[in-house]
Amino acid sequence: MIKGSPDGRIARLTRVAGDNGPERVLIAASFVNRVGNGLFNAASALYFTLVVGLPAAQVGAALTVAGLIGLFAGIPGGHLADRRGARTIMMLSLAVQAVAMSALVLVESWTALTVLATVDQIAAAAGGAAWGALVARVGTDRPALFRAKLRTFVNLGVIFGTVGSGLAVAADTRGAYLALILGNAASFALCALLLFLLPNYPPLPAPPRERRRPAFSDRPYLTFTALYGAMGLQYSVVSLLLPIWIAQHTEAPRWTVAAVFAVNAAFCVLLQTRIGSRIETPHDGGRAFRNAGLLFLVSCPMMALAAYTPVWAAAGLLVAAIFIHSLGEI
């Protein structure tokens, strides 16, 4: 095959999109789901604060309650995935999320938002456990490379969704925001349908139980879990806090919300596979984890400083901050 020929380019694209059919199905499902997430995430906080009229503190409280309750669904969800099959549990979780997301168009109070967000987070936690099992079953002998490919297409989906989100934010009408919510709900439903194309992997036999609560005596595991939990806060910084911060506390134009999401996703698309494929050992992972923390330590104060600068300086500072933040995320 001639290098640079159409056949060669197609072959390279095929390798990027997965080495086999199940990999491509999982990547396609991830892409569709993240297009919906991109539509919703960049504008969700603005919708509930500016259109519904809930105070930012109430929106944050509702999502905090939902997140805390959702934490307890991960382990039962993992057990269900082990017993009933990861594909089945993932599809059920996506169906529940589609219904909960559609119902958000009816939200007019803190209570309704809290209830629906909690249902969504419980389903997301159970689905997340099942998704991890699917990735493990579908992935090749190089799981880090496959996960990097997944992340690449995930962020590509976010870029496409963010374009739609930016249009809605610019229009700043109730109808535009409702279209984003329903678009995200549709993405959950389509993702569930795509998973029908995966083999129905039988549940793996449970490993022998040695003793109860072994994790509590595993200090390295507990240390990593605590660090990973702290580092996970960076997702809420970009998806929840930053849009409200830009809209209510800086002079940056409203479209900056969509712009920073697009920069974040585009940067991850360009570099995720290149950087992620280098992480082959726990030592590599630990070093990358440390570097990520240092980058977040720089990016978050830059975001905060945008509240004290003129309009275009604020926009430039936010874009620079999200550039650094994206490196940390990768």
Short mmCIF file of C-alpha atoms in Angstrom, two decimals:
data_model
loop_
_atom_site.label_atom_id
_atom_site.label_comp_id
_atom_site.label_asym_id
_atom_site.label_seq_id
_atom_site.Cartn_x
_atom_site.Cartn_y
_atom_site.Cartn_z
CA MET A 1 0.00 0.00 0.00
CA ILE A 2 1.45 3.37 -1.05
CA LYS A 3 2.00 5.76 1.84
CA GLY A 4 -0.26 8.78 1.48
CA SER A 5 -2.62 7.01 -0.94
CA PRO A 6 -6.39 7.05 -0.29
CA ASP A 7 -6.24 3.40 0.77
CA GLY A 8 -3.45 4.21 3.19
CA ARG A 9 -5.39 7.09 4.74
CA ILE A 10 -8.47 4.89 5.11
CA ALA A 11 -6.40 2.18 6.77
CA ARG A 12 -4.92 4.67 9.25
CA LEU A 13 -8.37 6.08 10.03
CA THR A 14 -9.69 2.56 10.58
CA ARG A 15 -6.90 1.83 13.05
CA VAL A 16 -7.64 5.05 14.93
CA ALA A 17 -11.35 4.17 15.05
CA GLY A 18 -10.70 0.73 16.52
CA ASP A 19 -9.02 -2.55 15.67
CA ASN A 20 -12.22 -4.62 15.41
CA GLY A 21 -16.00 -4.37 15.19
CA PRO A 22 -16.81 -4.22 18.92
CA GLU A 23 -14.18 -1.51 19.45
CA ARG A 24 -15.72 0.58 16.69
CA VAL A 25 -19.22 0.12 18.11
CA LEU A 26 -18.10 1.23 21.56
CA ILE A 27 -16.26 4.23 20.11
CA ALA A 28 -19.33 5.18 18.03
CA ALA A 29 -21.60 4.90 21.07
CA SER A 30 -19.21 7.06 23.09
CA PHE A 31 -19.11 9.64 20.31
CA VAL A 32 -22.92 9.89 20.05
CA ASN A 33 -23.34 10.14 23.79
CA ARG A 34 -20.74 12.88 24.06
CA VAL A 35 -22.27 14.92 21.29
CA GLY A 36 -25.32 15.10 23.53
CA ASN A 37 -23.19 15.90 26.55
CA GLY A 38 -21.50 18.67 24.61
CA LEU A 39 -24.91 20.13 23.74
CA PHE A 40 -26.01 20.13 27.37
CA ASN A 41 -22.99 20.57 29.62
CA ALA A 42 -21.81 23.96 28.41
CA ALA A 43 -25.27 25.49 28.83
CA SER A 44 -26.93 23.51 31.63
CA ALA A 45 -25.82 25.76 34.49
CA LEU A 46 -26.83 28.85 32.51
CA TYR A 47 -30.26 27.36 31.73
CA PHE A 48 -31.13 26.65 35.34
CA THR A 49 -29.81 29.97 36.62
CA LEU A 50 -30.77 32.40 33.83
CA VAL A 51 -33.87 30.80 32.30
CA VAL A 52 -35.47 28.78 35.11
CA GLY A 53 -34.37 31.42 37.60
CA LEU A 54 -32.84 29.23 40.31
CA PRO A 55 -29.99 30.79 42.33
CA ALA A 56 -26.57 29.38 41.47
CA ALA A 57 -26.22 28.15 45.06
CA GLN A 58 -29.41 26.08 44.71
CA VAL A 59 -28.26 24.60 41.40
CA GLY A 60 -24.94 23.68 42.96
CA ALA A 61 -26.67 22.20 46.02
CA ALA A 62 -29.03 20.10 43.88
CA LEU A 63 -26.15 18.68 41.85
CA THR A 64 -24.11 18.06 45.00
CA VAL A 65 -26.95 16.09 46.62
CA ALA A 66 -27.44 14.14 43.40
CA GLY A 67 -23.72 13.41 43.11
CA LEU A 68 -23.41 12.22 46.69
CA ILE A 69 -26.36 9.87 46.37
CA GLY A 70 -25.09 8.68 43.01
CA LEU A 71 -21.79 7.67 44.61
CA PHE A 72 -23.54 4.81 46.38
CA ALA A 73 -24.94 3.39 43.14
CA GLY A 74 -21.57 2.55 41.60
CA ILE A 75 -20.82 -0.61 43.57
CA PRO A 76 -24.35 -2.12 43.27
CA GLY A 77 -24.25 -1.21 39.59
CA GLY A 78 -20.97 -3.07 39.23
CA HIS A 79 -22.44 -6.14 40.94
CA LEU A 80 -25.45 -6.04 38.61
CA ALA A 81 -23.16 -5.73 35.59
CA ASP A 82 -21.21 -8.76 36.80
CA ARG A 83 -24.38 -10.83 37.28
CA ARG A 84 -26.63 -9.66 34.44
CA GLY A 85 -24.08 -8.58 31.86
CA ALA A 86 -22.43 -5.21 31.36
CA ARG A 87 -24.21 -4.46 28.08
CA THR A 88 -27.68 -5.01 29.60
CA ILE A 89 -27.03 -2.78 32.62
CA MET A 90 -25.43 -0.09 30.45
CA MET A 91 -28.44 0.01 28.13
CA LEU A 92 -30.90 0.19 31.04
CA SER A 93 -28.89 3.01 32.59
CA LEU A 94 -28.90 4.95 29.33
CA ALA A 95 -32.68 4.50 29.00
CA VAL A 96 -33.21 5.89 32.51
CA GLN A 97 -30.94 8.83 31.76
CA ALA A 98 -32.85 9.57 28.54
CA VAL A 99 -36.12 9.77 30.47
CA ALA A 100 -34.63 11.83 33.32
CA MET A 101 -32.99 14.25 30.89
CA SER A 102 -36.25 14.72 28.96
CA ALA A 103 -38.07 15.50 32.20
CA LEU A 104 -35.67 18.37 32.95
CA VAL A 105 -37.64 20.56 30.53
CA LEU A 106 -40.41 20.56 33.17
CA VAL A 107 -38.19 21.69 36.06
CA GLU A 108 -39.31 24.85 37.82
CA SER A 109 -38.13 24.26 41.39
CA TRP A 110 -35.11 23.18 43.36
CA THR A 111 -36.90 20.03 44.52
CA ALA A 112 -37.70 18.88 40.99
CA LEU A 113 -34.14 19.55 39.85
CA THR A 114 -32.73 17.62 42.81
CA VAL A 115 -34.98 14.59 42.24
CA LEU A 116 -34.30 14.36 38.50
CA ALA A 117 -30.58 15.03 38.88
CA THR A 118 -30.42 12.29 41.53
CA VAL A 119 -32.14 9.77 39.25
CA ASP A 120 -29.73 10.73 36.48
CA GLN A 121 -26.69 10.37 38.73
CA ILE A 122 -27.77 6.98 40.07
CA ALA A 123 -28.20 5.73 36.51
CA ALA A 124 -24.91 7.34 35.47
CA ALA A 125 -23.03 5.69 38.33
CA ALA A 126 -24.46 2.24 37.56
CA GLY A 127 -23.82 2.80 33.88
CA GLY A 128 -20.28 3.96 34.56
CA ALA A 129 -19.51 0.69 36.34
CA ALA A 130 -20.99 -1.28 33.46
CA TRP A 131 -19.13 0.86 30.93
CA GLY A 132 -15.82 0.07 32.60
CA ALA A 133 -16.61 -3.62 32.31
CA LEU A 134 -17.50 -3.21 28.62
CA VAL A 135 -14.24 -1.39 27.92
CA ALA A 136 -12.32 -4.18 29.63
CA ARG A 137 -14.11 -6.85 27.56
CA VAL A 138 -13.89 -5.02 24.24
CA GLY A 139 -10.39 -3.54 24.63
CA THR A 140 -7.31 -5.16 23.16
CA ASP A 141 -4.08 -6.17 24.86
CA ARG A 142 -3.22 -2.45 25.11
CA PRO A 143 -6.03 -1.06 27.27
CA ALA A 144 -4.33 2.32 27.74
CA LEU A 145 -4.21 2.82 23.96
CA PHE A 146 -7.86 1.81 23.53
CA ARG A 147 -8.95 4.14 26.32
CA ALA A 148 -6.95 6.93 24.67
CA LYS A 149 -8.80 6.26 21.41
CA LEU A 150 -12.09 6.37 23.28
CA ARG A 151 -11.14 9.68 24.87
CA THR A 152 -10.19 11.10 21.47
CA PHE A 153 -13.60 10.38 19.98
CA VAL A 154 -15.33 11.39 23.20
CA ASN A 155 -13.79 14.83 22.96
CA LEU A 156 -14.49 15.01 19.23
CA GLY A 157 -18.14 14.43 20.08
CA VAL A 158 -17.99 17.18 22.70
CA ILE A 159 -16.67 19.59 20.03
CA PHE A 160 -19.64 18.91 17.75
CA GLY A 161 -22.05 19.26 20.64
CA THR A 162 -20.40 22.43 21.85
CA VAL A 163 -21.00 24.10 18.48
CA GLY A 164 -24.73 23.62 18.99
CA SER A 165 -24.42 24.74 22.58
CA GLY A 166 -22.66 27.92 21.50
CA LEU A 167 -25.49 28.75 19.12
CA ALA A 168 -28.04 28.27 21.91
CA VAL A 169 -26.05 30.39 24.34
CA ALA A 170 -25.78 33.13 21.72
CA ALA A 171 -29.55 32.98 21.05
CA ASP A 172 -30.21 32.96 24.81
CA THR A 173 -33.85 31.86 24.48
CA ARG A 174 -35.79 29.25 26.41
CA GLY A 175 -36.53 27.29 23.24
CA ALA A 176 -32.84 27.10 22.32
CA TYR A 177 -31.92 25.74 25.75
CA LEU A 178 -34.79 23.21 25.67
CA ALA A 179 -33.50 21.95 22.30
CA LEU A 180 -30.13 21.24 23.94
CA ILE A 181 -31.75 19.26 26.76
CA LEU A 182 -33.85 17.15 24.39
CA GLY A 183 -30.85 16.66 22.11
CA ASN A 184 -28.89 15.22 25.03
CA ALA A 185 -31.81 12.93 25.91
CA ALA A 186 -31.88 11.68 22.31
CA SER A 187 -28.15 10.95 22.46
CA PHE A 188 -28.68 8.64 25.46
CA ALA A 189 -31.38 6.74 23.57
CA LEU A 190 -29.28 6.41 20.39
CA CYS A 191 -26.24 5.29 22.40
CA ALA A 192 -28.36 2.53 23.98
CA LEU A 193 -29.53 1.38 20.54
CA LEU A 194 -25.94 1.26 19.24
CA LEU A 195 -24.98 -1.09 22.07
CA PHE A 196 -27.33 -3.70 20.53
CA LEU A 197 -24.56 -4.16 17.95
CA LEU A 198 -22.13 -5.40 20.61
CA PRO A 199 -21.88 -9.10 21.44
CA ASN A 200 -23.84 -9.97 24.55
CA TYR A 201 -20.79 -10.91 26.60
CA PRO A 202 -21.66 -13.48 29.27
CA PRO A 203 -20.96 -12.43 32.86
CA LEU A 204 -17.54 -13.45 34.12
CA PRO A 205 -17.40 -15.91 37.04
CA ALA A 206 -17.02 -14.17 40.37
CA PRO A 207 -13.53 -14.46 41.92
CA PRO A 208 -13.27 -16.38 45.19
CA ARG A 209 -14.06 -14.22 48.21
CA GLU A 210 -11.13 -14.15 50.59
CA ARG A 211 -12.24 -11.74 53.28
CA ARG A 212 -14.55 -8.80 53.72
CA ARG A 213 -13.53 -5.16 53.27
CA PRO A 214 -9.97 -5.85 51.98
CA ALA A 215 -9.77 -2.32 50.51
CA PHE A 216 -9.73 -0.69 53.95
CA SER A 217 -6.44 -2.40 54.79
CA ASP A 218 -4.83 -1.53 51.44
CA ARG A 219 -3.10 1.79 52.13
CA PRO A 220 -1.76 2.43 48.61
CA TYR A 221 -5.26 1.84 47.23
CA LEU A 222 -6.84 4.19 49.78
CA THR A 223 -4.22 6.86 49.08
CA PHE A 224 -4.78 6.66 45.34
CA THR A 225 -8.57 6.71 45.80
CA ALA A 226 -8.36 9.90 47.88
CA LEU A 227 -6.06 11.57 45.35
CA TYR A 228 -8.21 10.46 42.43
CA GLY A 229 -11.31 11.82 44.14
CA ALA A 230 -9.65 15.18 44.68
CA MET A 231 -8.43 15.32 41.10
CA GLY A 232 -11.93 14.48 39.89
CA LEU A 233 -13.07 17.91 41.07
CA GLN A 234 -11.53 19.36 37.90
CA TYR A 235 -14.43 18.00 35.83
CA SER A 236 -16.93 20.06 37.84
CA VAL A 237 -14.72 23.13 37.47
CA VAL A 238 -15.15 23.11 33.69
CA SER A 239 -18.67 21.70 33.36
CA LEU A 240 -20.44 23.54 36.20
CA LEU A 241 -18.47 26.30 37.88
CA LEU A 242 -16.75 27.92 34.91
CA PRO A 243 -19.92 28.69 32.86
CA ILE A 244 -21.56 30.40 35.87
CA TRP A 245 -18.31 32.20 36.70
CA ILE A 246 -17.98 33.53 33.14
CA ALA A 247 -21.63 34.63 32.89
CA GLN A 248 -22.02 36.21 36.31
CA HIS A 249 -18.58 37.30 37.49
CA THR A 250 -16.48 38.27 34.44
CA GLU A 251 -16.73 40.80 31.61
CA ALA A 252 -16.05 38.11 29.00
CA PRO A 253 -18.66 37.72 26.22
CA ARG A 254 -21.30 35.03 26.79
CA TRP A 255 -19.98 33.00 23.82
CA THR A 256 -16.76 32.47 25.78
CA VAL A 257 -18.57 29.65 27.62
CA ALA A 258 -18.85 27.62 24.42
CA ALA A 259 -15.38 28.69 23.28
CA VAL A 260 -13.61 27.28 26.35
CA PHE A 261 -15.50 23.99 26.00
CA ALA A 262 -14.49 23.78 22.34
CA VAL A 263 -10.83 24.52 23.13
CA ASN A 264 -10.85 21.91 25.89
CA ALA A 265 -12.35 19.22 23.67
CA ALA A 266 -10.27 20.06 20.59
CA PHE A 267 -7.03 19.95 22.54
CA CYS A 268 -7.95 16.55 23.96
CA VAL A 269 -8.78 15.24 20.47
CA LEU A 270 -5.39 16.31 19.11
CA LEU A 271 -3.20 15.01 21.92
CA GLN A 272 -5.12 12.37 23.91
CA THR A 273 -3.97 9.32 21.96
CA ARG A 274 -0.41 10.61 21.53
CA ILE A 275 0.05 11.25 25.24
CA GLY A 276 -2.20 8.50 26.61
CA SER A 277 -0.50 5.74 24.64
CA ARG A 278 2.76 6.51 26.46
CA ILE A 279 1.27 5.54 29.82
CA GLU A 280 2.18 1.88 30.09
CA THR A 281 3.19 1.34 33.73
CA PRO A 282 1.99 2.45 37.18
CA HIS A 283 5.13 4.61 37.41
CA ASP A 284 4.21 6.36 34.15
CA GLY A 285 0.69 6.90 35.45
CA GLY A 286 1.89 8.30 38.78
CA ARG A 287 4.20 10.78 37.09
CA ALA A 288 1.45 11.92 34.71
CA PHE A 289 -0.96 12.23 37.65
CA ARG A 290 1.48 14.47 39.52
CA ASN A 291 2.02 16.68 36.48
CA ALA A 292 -1.74 16.98 36.02
CA GLY A 293 -2.13 18.25 39.57
CA LEU A 294 0.51 20.92 39.02
CA LEU A 295 -1.20 22.07 35.83
CA PHE A 296 -4.55 22.38 37.63
CA LEU A 297 -2.79 24.39 40.31
CA VAL A 298 -1.89 26.93 37.62
CA SER A 299 -5.11 26.90 35.58
CA CYS A 300 -7.69 27.40 38.33
CA PRO A 301 -6.23 30.67 39.71
CA MET A 302 -6.04 31.96 36.13
CA MET A 303 -9.78 31.34 35.77
CA ALA A 304 -10.42 33.19 39.02
CA LEU A 305 -8.33 36.19 37.91
CA ALA A 306 -10.53 36.62 34.83
CA ALA A 307 -13.09 38.35 37.08
CA TYR A 308 -10.67 41.23 37.63
CA THR A 309 -9.65 41.98 34.02
CA PRO A 310 -11.29 43.93 31.13
CA VAL A 311 -13.54 42.17 28.65
CA TRP A 312 -11.04 40.93 26.01
CA ALA A 313 -8.29 40.32 28.55
CA ALA A 314 -10.77 38.17 30.48
CA ALA A 315 -11.60 36.14 27.38
CA GLY A 316 -7.90 35.65 26.57
CA LEU A 317 -7.09 34.68 30.14
CA LEU A 318 -9.90 32.12 30.20
CA VAL A 319 -8.79 30.55 26.92
CA ALA A 320 -5.19 30.36 28.18
CA ALA A 321 -6.41 28.83 31.46
CA ILE A 322 -8.47 26.18 29.70
CA PHE A 323 -5.48 25.38 27.48
CA ILE A 324 -3.38 24.59 30.58
CA HIS A 325 -6.32 22.83 32.23
CA SER A 326 -6.75 20.62 29.16
CA LEU A 327 -3.14 19.51 29.37
CA GLY A 328 -3.80 18.45 32.95
CA GLU A 329 -6.94 16.60 31.94
CA ILE A 330 -5.08 14.64 29.26
#
